[in-house]
Amino acid sequence: MYEGEINMVIHADGGEAEVLVYEDRIVMILTDRGPGIADVEKAMQEGYSTAPDNVRSLGFGAGMGLPNMKRYTDDMKIESVVGEGTTITMTVLLA
Ligand SMILES: Nc1ncnc2c1ncn2[C@@H]1O[C@H](COP(=O)(O)OP(=O)(O)O)[C@@H](O)[C@H]1O
Ligand SMILES: [Mg+2]
């Protein structure tokens, strides 16, 4: 959640998080109307980041957010349209 939220703040000028808590799973839906992700496969690579210098100087921009979001969830789906925005849906199974 944190990595997804920070991404929306840094890369998309903010967004919305919807968290659905079920008996057997938690579903997190992060939606923004930022620039979108042109090459999702590239963005998923460890260490890849387009964070600008002023953001890096604050300690962000290691390029590990998206890969770690995938690693620590049971399912992650990225839907992104350049110029329109990004929706990331993560599911964590509880059972
Ligand atoms: N919500 C988003 N909107 C637009 N681009 C994004 C978004 N989230 C991630 N990205 C792109 O994917 C790249 C990789 O993200 P991430 O792995 O979290 O690394 P970091 O945030 O440290 O740059 C970012 O540098 C950015 O180019
Ligand atoms: Mg990030």
Short mmCIF file of N, CA and C and ligand atoms in Angstrom, two decimals:
data_model
loop_
_atom_site.label_atom_id
_atom_site.label_comp_id
_atom_site.label_asym_id
_atom_site.label_seq_id
_atom_site.Cartn_x
_atom_site.Cartn_y
_atom_site.Cartn_z
N MET A 1 0.83 -1.20 0.00
CA MET A 1 0.00 0.00 0.00
C MET A 1 0.86 1.25 0.00
N TYR A 2 1.86 1.23 0.89
CA TYR A 2 2.72 2.40 1.03
C TYR A 2 3.44 2.71 -0.29
N GLU A 3 4.02 1.68 -0.87
CA GLU A 3 4.76 1.89 -2.12
C GLU A 3 3.83 2.40 -3.23
N GLY A 4 2.62 1.84 -3.27
CA GLY A 4 1.66 2.28 -4.27
C GLY A 4 1.20 3.71 -4.05
N GLU A 5 1.02 4.06 -2.78
CA GLU A 5 0.60 5.43 -2.45
C GLU A 5 1.70 6.42 -2.80
N ILE A 6 2.94 6.07 -2.41
CA ILE A 6 4.07 6.96 -2.70
C ILE A 6 4.23 7.13 -4.22
N ASN A 7 4.02 6.04 -4.95
CA ASN A 7 4.12 6.15 -6.42
C ASN A 7 3.10 7.14 -6.96
N MET A 8 1.88 7.10 -6.43
CA MET A 8 0.86 8.03 -6.93
C MET A 8 1.25 9.47 -6.59
N VAL A 9 1.84 9.67 -5.43
CA VAL A 9 2.25 11.02 -5.02
C VAL A 9 3.41 11.51 -5.90
N ILE A 10 4.41 10.63 -6.06
CA ILE A 10 5.63 11.04 -6.78
C ILE A 10 5.40 11.11 -8.29
N HIS A 11 4.75 10.09 -8.84
CA HIS A 11 4.71 9.96 -10.30
C HIS A 11 3.40 10.42 -10.93
N ALA A 12 2.36 10.62 -10.12
CA ALA A 12 1.05 10.87 -10.74
C ALA A 12 0.28 12.02 -10.10
N ASP A 13 0.95 12.80 -9.23
CA ASP A 13 0.30 13.96 -8.62
C ASP A 13 -0.90 13.56 -7.76
N GLY A 14 -0.81 12.38 -7.16
CA GLY A 14 -1.87 11.95 -6.24
C GLY A 14 -2.81 10.93 -6.86
N GLY A 15 -3.74 10.44 -6.04
CA GLY A 15 -4.68 9.44 -6.54
C GLY A 15 -5.58 8.97 -5.42
N GLU A 16 -6.25 7.86 -5.67
CA GLU A 16 -7.19 7.33 -4.67
C GLU A 16 -6.88 5.88 -4.37
N ALA A 17 -7.10 5.51 -3.10
CA ALA A 17 -6.92 4.11 -2.72
C ALA A 17 -8.24 3.58 -2.17
N GLU A 18 -8.64 2.44 -2.70
CA GLU A 18 -9.83 1.76 -2.19
C GLU A 18 -9.38 0.41 -1.65
N VAL A 19 -9.74 0.13 -0.41
CA VAL A 19 -9.32 -1.13 0.21
C VAL A 19 -10.56 -1.93 0.59
N LEU A 20 -10.66 -3.12 0.04
CA LEU A 20 -11.81 -3.98 0.30
C LEU A 20 -11.35 -5.15 1.16
N VAL A 21 -11.95 -5.27 2.34
CA VAL A 21 -11.54 -6.32 3.27
C VAL A 21 -12.61 -7.41 3.28
N TYR A 22 -12.23 -8.58 2.81
CA TYR A 22 -13.13 -9.74 2.81
C TYR A 22 -12.64 -10.73 3.86
N GLU A 23 -13.45 -11.76 4.09
CA GLU A 23 -13.05 -12.76 5.07
C GLU A 23 -11.76 -13.48 4.66
N ASP A 24 -11.62 -13.70 3.34
CA ASP A 24 -10.50 -14.51 2.88
C ASP A 24 -9.42 -13.73 2.14
N ARG A 25 -9.64 -12.42 1.91
CA ARG A 25 -8.62 -11.66 1.17
C ARG A 25 -8.81 -10.17 1.35
N ILE A 26 -7.75 -9.44 1.06
CA ILE A 26 -7.81 -7.98 1.04
C ILE A 26 -7.47 -7.54 -0.37
N VAL A 27 -8.31 -6.69 -0.93
CA VAL A 27 -8.08 -6.18 -2.29
C VAL A 27 -7.85 -4.67 -2.21
N MET A 28 -6.71 -4.25 -2.77
CA MET A 28 -6.34 -2.83 -2.75
C MET A 28 -6.35 -2.30 -4.18
N ILE A 29 -7.12 -1.25 -4.41
CA ILE A 29 -7.22 -0.68 -5.75
C ILE A 29 -6.71 0.76 -5.70
N LEU A 30 -5.61 1.01 -6.40
CA LEU A 30 -5.00 2.34 -6.42
C LEU A 30 -5.23 2.96 -7.80
N THR A 31 -5.90 4.09 -7.81
CA THR A 31 -6.27 4.72 -9.08
C THR A 31 -5.75 6.14 -9.16
N ASP A 32 -5.11 6.47 -10.27
CA ASP A 32 -4.68 7.87 -10.45
C ASP A 32 -4.93 8.32 -11.88
N ARG A 33 -4.90 9.64 -12.04
CA ARG A 33 -5.06 10.23 -13.36
C ARG A 33 -3.76 10.92 -13.77
N GLY A 34 -2.66 10.23 -13.49
CA GLY A 34 -1.33 10.74 -13.83
C GLY A 34 -0.97 10.46 -15.28
N PRO A 35 0.32 10.46 -15.58
CA PRO A 35 0.78 10.33 -16.97
C PRO A 35 0.66 8.91 -17.54
N GLY A 36 0.41 7.93 -16.66
CA GLY A 36 0.38 6.55 -17.13
C GLY A 36 1.80 5.98 -17.23
N ILE A 37 1.88 4.68 -17.44
CA ILE A 37 3.18 4.00 -17.55
C ILE A 37 3.31 3.46 -18.97
N ALA A 38 4.25 4.01 -19.72
CA ALA A 38 4.38 3.67 -21.14
C ALA A 38 4.82 2.21 -21.32
N ASP A 39 5.81 1.78 -20.53
CA ASP A 39 6.36 0.43 -20.67
C ASP A 39 6.29 -0.26 -19.31
N VAL A 40 5.21 -0.98 -19.08
CA VAL A 40 4.98 -1.61 -17.78
C VAL A 40 6.06 -2.65 -17.46
N GLU A 41 6.47 -3.40 -18.48
CA GLU A 41 7.48 -4.43 -18.27
C GLU A 41 8.79 -3.81 -17.75
N LYS A 42 9.15 -2.69 -18.33
CA LYS A 42 10.36 -1.97 -17.91
C LYS A 42 10.19 -1.43 -16.49
N ALA A 43 9.02 -0.85 -16.22
CA ALA A 43 8.76 -0.27 -14.90
C ALA A 43 8.81 -1.33 -13.81
N MET A 44 8.51 -2.58 -14.18
CA MET A 44 8.52 -3.67 -13.21
C MET A 44 9.94 -4.17 -12.89
N GLN A 45 10.93 -3.74 -13.68
CA GLN A 45 12.30 -4.21 -13.44
C GLN A 45 12.88 -3.56 -12.18
N GLU A 46 13.58 -4.38 -11.39
CA GLU A 46 14.21 -3.86 -10.16
C GLU A 46 15.24 -2.79 -10.52
N GLY A 47 15.15 -1.66 -9.87
CA GLY A 47 16.13 -0.59 -10.07
C GLY A 47 15.73 0.43 -11.13
N TYR A 48 14.67 0.13 -11.91
CA TYR A 48 14.24 1.10 -12.92
C TYR A 48 13.40 2.20 -12.26
N SER A 49 13.80 3.45 -12.49
CA SER A 49 13.07 4.57 -11.91
C SER A 49 13.20 5.81 -12.77
N THR A 50 12.10 6.55 -12.87
CA THR A 50 12.15 7.84 -13.56
C THR A 50 12.06 8.99 -12.55
N ALA A 51 12.23 8.66 -11.25
CA ALA A 51 12.11 9.70 -10.22
C ALA A 51 13.15 10.80 -10.44
N PRO A 52 12.73 12.05 -10.37
CA PRO A 52 13.66 13.17 -10.58
C PRO A 52 14.59 13.37 -9.38
N ASP A 53 15.64 14.16 -9.59
CA ASP A 53 16.67 14.35 -8.55
C ASP A 53 16.11 14.86 -7.23
N ASN A 54 15.15 15.79 -7.27
CA ASN A 54 14.63 16.33 -6.01
C ASN A 54 13.90 15.27 -5.20
N VAL A 55 13.32 14.31 -5.89
CA VAL A 55 12.64 13.20 -5.20
C VAL A 55 13.67 12.21 -4.67
N ARG A 56 14.73 11.96 -5.46
CA ARG A 56 15.81 11.05 -5.02
C ARG A 56 16.50 11.59 -3.78
N SER A 57 16.66 12.91 -3.72
CA SER A 57 17.36 13.50 -2.57
C SER A 57 16.57 13.30 -1.28
N LEU A 58 15.28 12.96 -1.40
CA LEU A 58 14.46 12.66 -0.22
C LEU A 58 14.51 11.18 0.14
N GLY A 59 15.24 10.40 -0.65
CA GLY A 59 15.40 8.98 -0.34
C GLY A 59 14.49 8.06 -1.12
N PHE A 60 13.71 8.62 -2.05
CA PHE A 60 12.84 7.78 -2.88
C PHE A 60 13.53 7.54 -4.23
N GLY A 61 12.92 6.69 -5.04
CA GLY A 61 13.45 6.50 -6.39
C GLY A 61 14.43 5.35 -6.54
N ALA A 62 14.33 4.36 -5.64
CA ALA A 62 15.23 3.19 -5.74
C ALA A 62 14.76 2.21 -6.83
N GLY A 63 13.56 2.43 -7.32
CA GLY A 63 13.07 1.54 -8.37
C GLY A 63 12.69 0.16 -7.88
N MET A 64 12.33 0.05 -6.61
CA MET A 64 11.98 -1.26 -6.03
C MET A 64 10.51 -1.36 -5.64
N GLY A 65 9.77 -0.26 -5.82
CA GLY A 65 8.38 -0.24 -5.37
C GLY A 65 7.51 -1.27 -6.08
N LEU A 66 7.42 -1.16 -7.39
CA LEU A 66 6.55 -2.07 -8.14
C LEU A 66 6.97 -3.53 -7.98
N PRO A 67 8.28 -3.87 -8.13
CA PRO A 67 8.65 -5.28 -7.94
C PRO A 67 8.32 -5.79 -6.54
N ASN A 68 8.48 -4.97 -5.53
CA ASN A 68 8.15 -5.42 -4.17
C ASN A 68 6.65 -5.54 -3.96
N MET A 69 5.87 -4.66 -4.59
CA MET A 69 4.41 -4.77 -4.50
C MET A 69 3.96 -6.11 -5.08
N LYS A 70 4.60 -6.51 -6.17
CA LYS A 70 4.25 -7.81 -6.77
C LYS A 70 4.71 -8.97 -5.88
N ARG A 71 5.93 -8.84 -5.37
CA ARG A 71 6.52 -9.91 -4.56
C ARG A 71 5.70 -10.20 -3.30
N TYR A 72 5.21 -9.14 -2.67
CA TYR A 72 4.56 -9.33 -1.37
C TYR A 72 3.03 -9.42 -1.43
N THR A 73 2.50 -9.53 -2.65
CA THR A 73 1.06 -9.77 -2.77
C THR A 73 0.85 -11.08 -3.52
N ASP A 74 -0.36 -11.60 -3.47
CA ASP A 74 -0.65 -12.85 -4.17
C ASP A 74 -1.02 -12.60 -5.62
N ASP A 75 -1.46 -11.38 -5.90
CA ASP A 75 -1.79 -11.03 -7.29
C ASP A 75 -1.66 -9.53 -7.46
N MET A 76 -1.10 -9.12 -8.59
CA MET A 76 -1.04 -7.68 -8.88
C MET A 76 -1.29 -7.46 -10.36
N LYS A 77 -2.19 -6.53 -10.63
CA LYS A 77 -2.55 -6.23 -12.02
C LYS A 77 -2.34 -4.74 -12.25
N ILE A 78 -1.65 -4.39 -13.32
CA ILE A 78 -1.44 -2.98 -13.67
C ILE A 78 -2.20 -2.67 -14.94
N GLU A 79 -3.11 -1.72 -14.85
CA GLU A 79 -3.80 -1.22 -16.05
C GLU A 79 -3.41 0.24 -16.19
N SER A 80 -2.77 0.58 -17.32
CA SER A 80 -2.28 1.94 -17.46
C SER A 80 -2.44 2.42 -18.90
N VAL A 81 -2.90 3.65 -19.03
CA VAL A 81 -3.04 4.25 -20.36
C VAL A 81 -2.28 5.56 -20.33
N VAL A 82 -1.31 5.70 -21.23
CA VAL A 82 -0.50 6.91 -21.27
C VAL A 82 -1.40 8.12 -21.52
N GLY A 83 -1.22 9.14 -20.69
CA GLY A 83 -2.02 10.35 -20.83
C GLY A 83 -3.35 10.30 -20.08
N GLU A 84 -3.70 9.11 -19.55
CA GLU A 84 -4.98 8.98 -18.84
C GLU A 84 -4.84 8.60 -17.38
N GLY A 85 -3.92 7.65 -17.11
CA GLY A 85 -3.73 7.27 -15.72
C GLY A 85 -3.47 5.79 -15.54
N THR A 86 -3.41 5.43 -14.26
CA THR A 86 -3.00 4.06 -13.90
C THR A 86 -3.92 3.52 -12.81
N THR A 87 -4.27 2.26 -12.95
CA THR A 87 -4.96 1.55 -11.87
C THR A 87 -4.19 0.29 -11.54
N ILE A 88 -3.83 0.17 -10.27
CA ILE A 88 -3.12 -1.03 -9.82
C ILE A 88 -4.00 -1.75 -8.81
N THR A 89 -4.25 -3.03 -9.06
CA THR A 89 -5.07 -3.83 -8.16
C THR A 89 -4.21 -4.93 -7.55
N MET A 90 -4.13 -4.91 -6.22
CA MET A 90 -3.34 -5.91 -5.51
C MET A 90 -4.26 -6.73 -4.61
N THR A 91 -4.00 -8.03 -4.57
CA THR A 91 -4.78 -8.92 -3.71
C THR A 91 -3.86 -9.68 -2.78
N VAL A 92 -4.21 -9.68 -1.51
CA VAL A 92 -3.51 -10.50 -0.53
C VAL A 92 -4.50 -11.52 0.02
N LEU A 93 -4.15 -12.81 -0.13
CA LEU A 93 -5.03 -13.87 0.37
C LEU A 93 -4.76 -14.08 1.85
N LEU A 94 -5.83 -14.24 2.61
CA LEU A 94 -5.66 -14.39 4.06
C LEU A 94 -5.72 -15.87 4.48
N ALA A 95 -6.30 -16.66 3.64
CA ALA A 95 -6.45 -18.09 4.02
C ALA A 95 -5.36 -18.93 3.39
N1 LIG B 1 1.27 5.58 -10.56
C1 LIG B 1 2.23 5.74 -11.46
N2 LIG B 1 2.06 6.60 -12.50
C2 LIG B 1 3.01 6.77 -13.44
N3 LIG B 1 4.20 6.13 -13.44
C3 LIG B 1 4.43 5.27 -12.44
C4 LIG B 1 3.48 5.03 -11.40
N4 LIG B 1 3.99 4.10 -10.55
C5 LIG B 1 5.20 3.78 -11.04
N5 LIG B 1 5.48 4.47 -12.17
C6 LIG B 1 6.70 4.35 -13.02
O1 LIG B 1 7.33 3.12 -12.73
C7 LIG B 1 8.66 3.37 -12.28
C8 LIG B 1 9.06 2.31 -11.27
O2 LIG B 1 8.29 2.44 -10.07
P1 LIG B 1 8.91 1.93 -8.70
O3 LIG B 1 9.35 0.50 -8.89
O4 LIG B 1 7.94 2.18 -7.61
O5 LIG B 1 10.22 2.82 -8.54
P2 LIG B 1 10.40 4.34 -8.04
O6 LIG B 1 9.08 4.82 -7.49
O7 LIG B 1 11.45 4.25 -6.99
O8 LIG B 1 10.81 5.13 -9.24
C9 LIG B 1 8.64 4.78 -11.76
O9 LIG B 1 9.92 5.39 -11.74
C10 LIG B 1 7.70 5.46 -12.76
O10 LIG B 1 8.38 5.71 -13.99
MG MG B 2 8.01 3.72 -6.18
#
